[in-house]
Amino acid sequence: MSLLKQDFEWLHAHPELSYEEYETTAYIRKRLTEAGVEILPYTLETGLVAQVQGKQPGPIVALRADIDALLVKEETGLAYQSCNVGKMHACGHDFHTSVLMETARILQSQKDTLAGTVRLIFQPAEERSDGALKVLATDAMEGVQAVFALHTAPWFPVGTIGVRTGAASASVDRFEITVTGQGCHAASPERGVDPIVAASAIVSAAQTVVSRNIAPVNPALVSITHFEAGTTWNVIPESAYMEGTVRTHAAKDRELIPARLEAVAKGVAAGYGATAEFQWHAGPPATDNDPEWTAFAAQVAEQTGLQVKEDPANMLGEDFSYFQQKAPGVYIHVGVGLTKSLHNPGFVVDEASLEPAAVYSAALAKNALEKLAK
Ligand code: NI
C-alpha cells in the first residue's frame, strides 16, 4: 500500500476533535520527519507547520490542510472505520491531511528544482472556525505571497476540481437574543408580559432582515436554530432565549445585518412591552478567491489532467478565509466521488482521488513559485 493510502487510512481510523488533535499531530510529525521534511519550531498545541525550501532563496507560497474531525458516529462499514467511536472524519480532513503529507514528500523529492519555499500548514480546529487564528498567531504566513487549500467535494467525481472567483464559502457569524418580559400565571396573561409571544414575533420578523434589506441577487441568510423558554405548562416565564447564525457572501451585507437584526429584535420586543438584549459573535469572513490565482489554479489542474468545473455557490463556513486576509489565494474543491454529503455518517472518500490531488497540489505550489519568481 502506498504511503499516501497508509496515511489516509490511519488518519481516518484515528479521528480527533478540534484542539484534541494530539495523536494526529504526532503522526504527521513522525511521517514528515521520516521523509526528511523540515518542521518549523512553532509552539502550536496541536497542528504543525513544515516547509520545503529550494536551493535559492525565493518567493514563499503556502498550502493549508485542516486536521480535525467531527462528533459523528461513523456508519460507512469501511475496513479502516473510526476506532474512536462517536468521532469521525466526516468532512474529509483526513483526505486534506494525507494529501498534504504526500505533497510534502513530492516537493521534498523535487527540492532542488523549487524556485522558492513552500510552507505546509497543518491547521487544528477548522470545525470550530477559529483554528486558523492559532496558526496566524505564529509567523507561518510571514512572507507568504499566495496560499491555497483543498477541500473534499462529494458533489464532484474523482478527477474533477471546482473553483470559483470570490466567495467559495460564506461568512459565519453567531448571534444571541434574550427577550425579557414579566412572568405570571398562565391564566392571567394581562398581569405580565409574555416573552414567548414577543420572541416568536422576533423569529418571524428576523427573516425580513434578509428579504427586505439585502439585494435579492446577493446570497445571505438568517437562521434561528435554538429557542428556549419556560419550564412548565401553567407559568408564563420571565424570559426567552434564542441563538442562530448569519451567513453572507458580500462584506457590506455582513456589516449591515447585525444592526438590522438588533433593531428588529429590540423594536418588536418593545411593541409587546418586553425588552431584548442582542449579542453578536463574529466568526470568519467569506472566503475570497483571488481572480488571477483562481485562473492559475484552474490552469494547473488542466495541465495535471484534472477536469475543471465552476464550483456551485454555497453558504458553508471555512476559516481558510483568515489566511486569505494575509495573502491572496484560492480555496479549491476536489471531487472525491459522488457520495453522502459532508458531515453525514456515511460520507466516504474514494481512495482513487488521493494521488491525483497530491500531484495537483505539489504542481500548484511549484508552479506558483515559478510564476512569482518571474
Ligand atoms: Ni471541512
PDB file of N, CA and C in Angstrom, residues 144-179:
ATOM      1  N   VAL A 144       4.546  35.045   2.950  1.00  0.00           N
ATOM      2  CA  VAL A 144       3.803  34.208   2.000  1.00  0.00           C
ATOM      3  C   VAL A 144       3.089  35.096   0.975  1.00  0.00           C
ATOM      4  N   GLN A 145       3.254  34.758  -0.303  1.00  0.00           N
ATOM      5  CA  GLN A 145       2.672  35.587  -1.368  1.00  0.00           C
ATOM      6  C   GLN A 145       1.430  34.968  -2.012  1.00  0.00           C
ATOM      7  N   ALA A 146       1.194  33.708  -1.751  1.00  0.00           N
ATOM      8  CA  ALA A 146      -0.032  33.066  -2.249  1.00  0.00           C
ATOM      9  C   ALA A 146      -0.315  31.848  -1.375  1.00  0.00           C
ATOM     10  N   VAL A 147      -1.601  31.590  -1.124  1.00  0.00           N
ATOM     11  CA  VAL A 147      -1.966  30.490  -0.227  1.00  0.00           C
ATOM     12  C   VAL A 147      -3.119  29.697  -0.846  1.00  0.00           C
ATOM     13  N   PHE A 148      -3.037  28.376  -0.720  1.00  0.00           N
ATOM     14  CA  PHE A 148      -4.048  27.502  -1.327  1.00  0.00           C
ATOM     15  C   PHE A 148      -4.517  26.453  -0.324  1.00  0.00           C
ATOM     16  N   ALA A 149      -5.777  26.047  -0.462  1.00  0.00           N
ATOM     17  CA  ALA A 149      -6.297  24.944   0.343  1.00  0.00           C
ATOM     18  C   ALA A 149      -7.215  24.102  -0.518  1.00  0.00           C
ATOM     19  N   LEU A 150      -7.172  22.795  -0.276  1.00  0.00           N
ATOM     20  CA  LEU A 150      -8.093  21.880  -0.958  1.00  0.00           C
ATOM     21  C   LEU A 150      -9.165  21.460   0.034  1.00  0.00           C
ATOM     22  N   HIS A 151     -10.376  21.253  -0.464  1.00  0.00           N
ATOM     23  CA  HIS A 151     -11.427  20.655   0.362  1.00  0.00           C
ATOM     24  C   HIS A 151     -12.180  19.618  -0.449  1.00  0.00           C
ATOM     25  N   THR A 152     -12.498  18.500   0.190  1.00  0.00           N
ATOM     26  CA  THR A 152     -13.242  17.431  -0.470  1.00  0.00           C
ATOM     27  C   THR A 152     -14.603  17.941  -0.952  1.00  0.00           C
ATOM     28  N   ALA A 153     -15.020  17.459  -2.094  1.00  0.00           N
ATOM     29  CA  ALA A 153     -16.330  17.802  -2.645  1.00  0.00           C
ATOM     30  C   ALA A 153     -17.029  16.514  -3.068  1.00  0.00           C
ATOM     31  N   PRO A 154     -17.993  16.053  -2.261  1.00  0.00           N
ATOM     32  CA  PRO A 154     -18.723  14.831  -2.644  1.00  0.00           C
ATOM     33  C   PRO A 154     -19.745  15.083  -3.749  1.00  0.00           C
ATOM     34  N   TRP A 155     -19.731  16.301  -4.301  1.00  0.00           N
ATOM     35  CA  TRP A 155     -20.634  16.591  -5.429  1.00  0.00           C
ATOM     36  C   TRP A 155     -19.885  16.568  -6.773  1.00  0.00           C
ATOM     37  N   PHE A 156     -18.591  16.213  -6.736  1.00  0.00           N
ATOM     38  CA  PHE A 156     -17.820  16.072  -7.978  1.00  0.00           C
ATOM     39  C   PHE A 156     -17.226  14.668  -8.051  1.00  0.00           C
ATOM     40  N   PRO A 157     -17.155  14.085  -9.264  1.00  0.00           N
ATOM     41  CA  PRO A 157     -16.499  12.774  -9.401  1.00  0.00           C
ATOM     42  C   PRO A 157     -14.981  12.891  -9.221  1.00  0.00           C
ATOM     43  N   VAL A 158     -14.326  11.761  -9.043  1.00  0.00           N
ATOM     44  CA  VAL A 158     -12.866  11.717  -8.957  1.00  0.00           C
ATOM     45  C   VAL A 158     -12.284  12.281 -10.258  1.00  0.00           C
ATOM     46  N   GLY A 159     -11.216  13.082 -10.119  1.00  0.00           N
ATOM     47  CA  GLY A 159     -10.586  13.636 -11.316  1.00  0.00           C
ATOM     48  C   GLY A 159     -11.114  15.007 -11.687  1.00  0.00           C
ATOM     49  N   THR A 160     -11.971  15.567 -10.832  1.00  0.00           N
ATOM     50  CA  THR A 160     -12.545  16.879 -11.105  1.00  0.00           C
ATOM     51  C   THR A 160     -12.235  17.828  -9.957  1.00  0.00           C
ATOM     52  N   ILE A 161     -11.922  19.085 -10.281  1.00  0.00           N
ATOM     53  CA  ILE A 161     -11.873  20.094  -9.231  1.00  0.00           C
ATOM     54  C   ILE A 161     -12.870  21.206  -9.573  1.00  0.00           C
ATOM     55  N   GLY A 162     -13.304  21.887  -8.530  1.00  0.00           N
ATOM     56  CA  GLY A 162     -14.236  23.003  -8.719  1.00  0.00           C
ATOM     57  C   GLY A 162     -13.638  24.269  -8.137  1.00  0.00           C
ATOM     58  N   VAL A 163     -13.654  25.334  -8.919  1.00  0.00           N
ATOM     59  CA  VAL A 163     -13.196  26.627  -8.402  1.00  0.00           C
ATOM     60  C   VAL A 163     -14.210  27.705  -8.757  1.00  0.00           C
ATOM     61  N   ARG A 164     -14.216  28.736  -7.973  1.00  0.00           N
ATOM     62  CA  ARG A 164     -14.992  29.927  -8.308  1.00  0.00           C
ATOM     63  C   ARG A 164     -14.252  31.141  -7.773  1.00  0.00           C
ATOM     64  N   THR A 165     -14.375  32.248  -8.485  1.00  0.00           N
ATOM     65  CA  THR A 165     -13.768  33.504  -8.050  1.00  0.00           C
ATOM     66  C   THR A 165     -14.644  34.109  -6.960  1.00  0.00           C
ATOM     67  N   GLY A 166     -14.032  34.810  -6.031  1.00  0.00           N
ATOM     68  CA  GLY A 166     -14.799  35.463  -4.965  1.00  0.00           C
ATOM     69  C   GLY A 166     -15.143  34.483  -3.860  1.00  0.00           C
ATOM     70  N   ALA A 167     -16.387  34.545  -3.367  1.00  0.00           N
ATOM     71  CA  ALA A 167     -16.771  33.743  -2.205  1.00  0.00           C
ATOM     72  C   ALA A 167     -16.996  32.279  -2.576  1.00  0.00           C
ATOM     73  N   ALA A 168     -16.141  31.400  -2.044  1.00  0.00           N
ATOM     74  CA  ALA A 168     -16.330  29.957  -2.218  1.00  0.00           C
ATOM     75  C   ALA A 168     -16.926  29.363  -0.949  1.00  0.00           C
ATOM     76  N   SER A 169     -17.136  30.204   0.056  1.00  0.00           N
ATOM     77  CA  SER A 169     -17.852  29.830   1.277  1.00  0.00           C
ATOM     78  C   SER A 169     -18.328  31.140   1.884  1.00  0.00           C
ATOM     79  N   ALA A 170     -19.245  31.041   2.835  1.00  0.00           N
ATOM     80  CA  ALA A 170     -19.858  32.252   3.391  1.00  0.00           C
ATOM     81  C   ALA A 170     -19.195  32.687   4.696  1.00  0.00           C
ATOM     82  N   SER A 171     -19.492  33.910   5.115  1.00  0.00           N
ATOM     83  CA  SER A 171     -19.087  34.345   6.459  1.00  0.00           C
ATOM     84  C   SER A 171     -19.906  33.550   7.475  1.00  0.00           C
ATOM     85  N   VAL A 172     -19.354  33.353   8.656  1.00  0.00           N
ATOM     86  CA  VAL A 172     -20.026  32.544   9.681  1.00  0.00           C
ATOM     87  C   VAL A 172     -20.074  33.330  10.980  1.00  0.00           C
ATOM     88  N   ASP A 173     -21.208  33.980  11.232  1.00  0.00           N
ATOM     89  CA  ASP A 173     -21.368  34.720  12.478  1.00  0.00           C
ATOM     90  C   ASP A 173     -22.491  34.103  13.300  1.00  0.00           C
ATOM     91  N   ARG A 174     -22.439  34.345  14.598  1.00  0.00           N
ATOM     92  CA  ARG A 174     -23.443  33.786  15.509  1.00  0.00           C
ATOM     93  C   ARG A 174     -24.052  34.935  16.294  1.00  0.00           C
ATOM     94  N   PHE A 175     -25.324  34.815  16.607  1.00  0.00           N
ATOM     95  CA  PHE A 175     -25.943  35.849  17.448  1.00  0.00           C
ATOM     96  C   PHE A 175     -26.797  35.206  18.521  1.00  0.00           C
ATOM     97  N   GLU A 176     -27.040  35.984  19.599  1.00  0.00           N
ATOM     98  CA  GLU A 176     -27.925  35.551  20.686  1.00  0.00           C
ATOM     99  C   GLU A 176     -28.905  36.672  20.976  1.00  0.00           C
ATOM    100  N   ILE A 177     -30.147  36.309  21.247  1.00  0.00           N
ATOM    101  CA  ILE A 177     -31.153  37.300  21.632  1.00  0.00           C
ATOM    102  C   ILE A 177     -31.833  36.796  22.899  1.00  0.00           C
ATOM    103  N   THR A 178     -31.863  37.623  23.915  1.00  0.00           N
ATOM    104  CA  THR A 178     -32.616  37.276  25.122  1.00  0.00           C
ATOM    105  C   THR A 178     -33.747  38.272  25.272  1.00  0.00           C
ATOM    106  N   VAL A 179     -34.960  37.753  25.304  1.00  0.00           N
ATOM    107  CA  VAL A 179     -36.142  38.610  25.446  1.00  0.00           C
ATOM    108  C   VAL A 179     -36.619  38.511  26.895  1.00  0.00           C
TER     109      VAL A 179
END
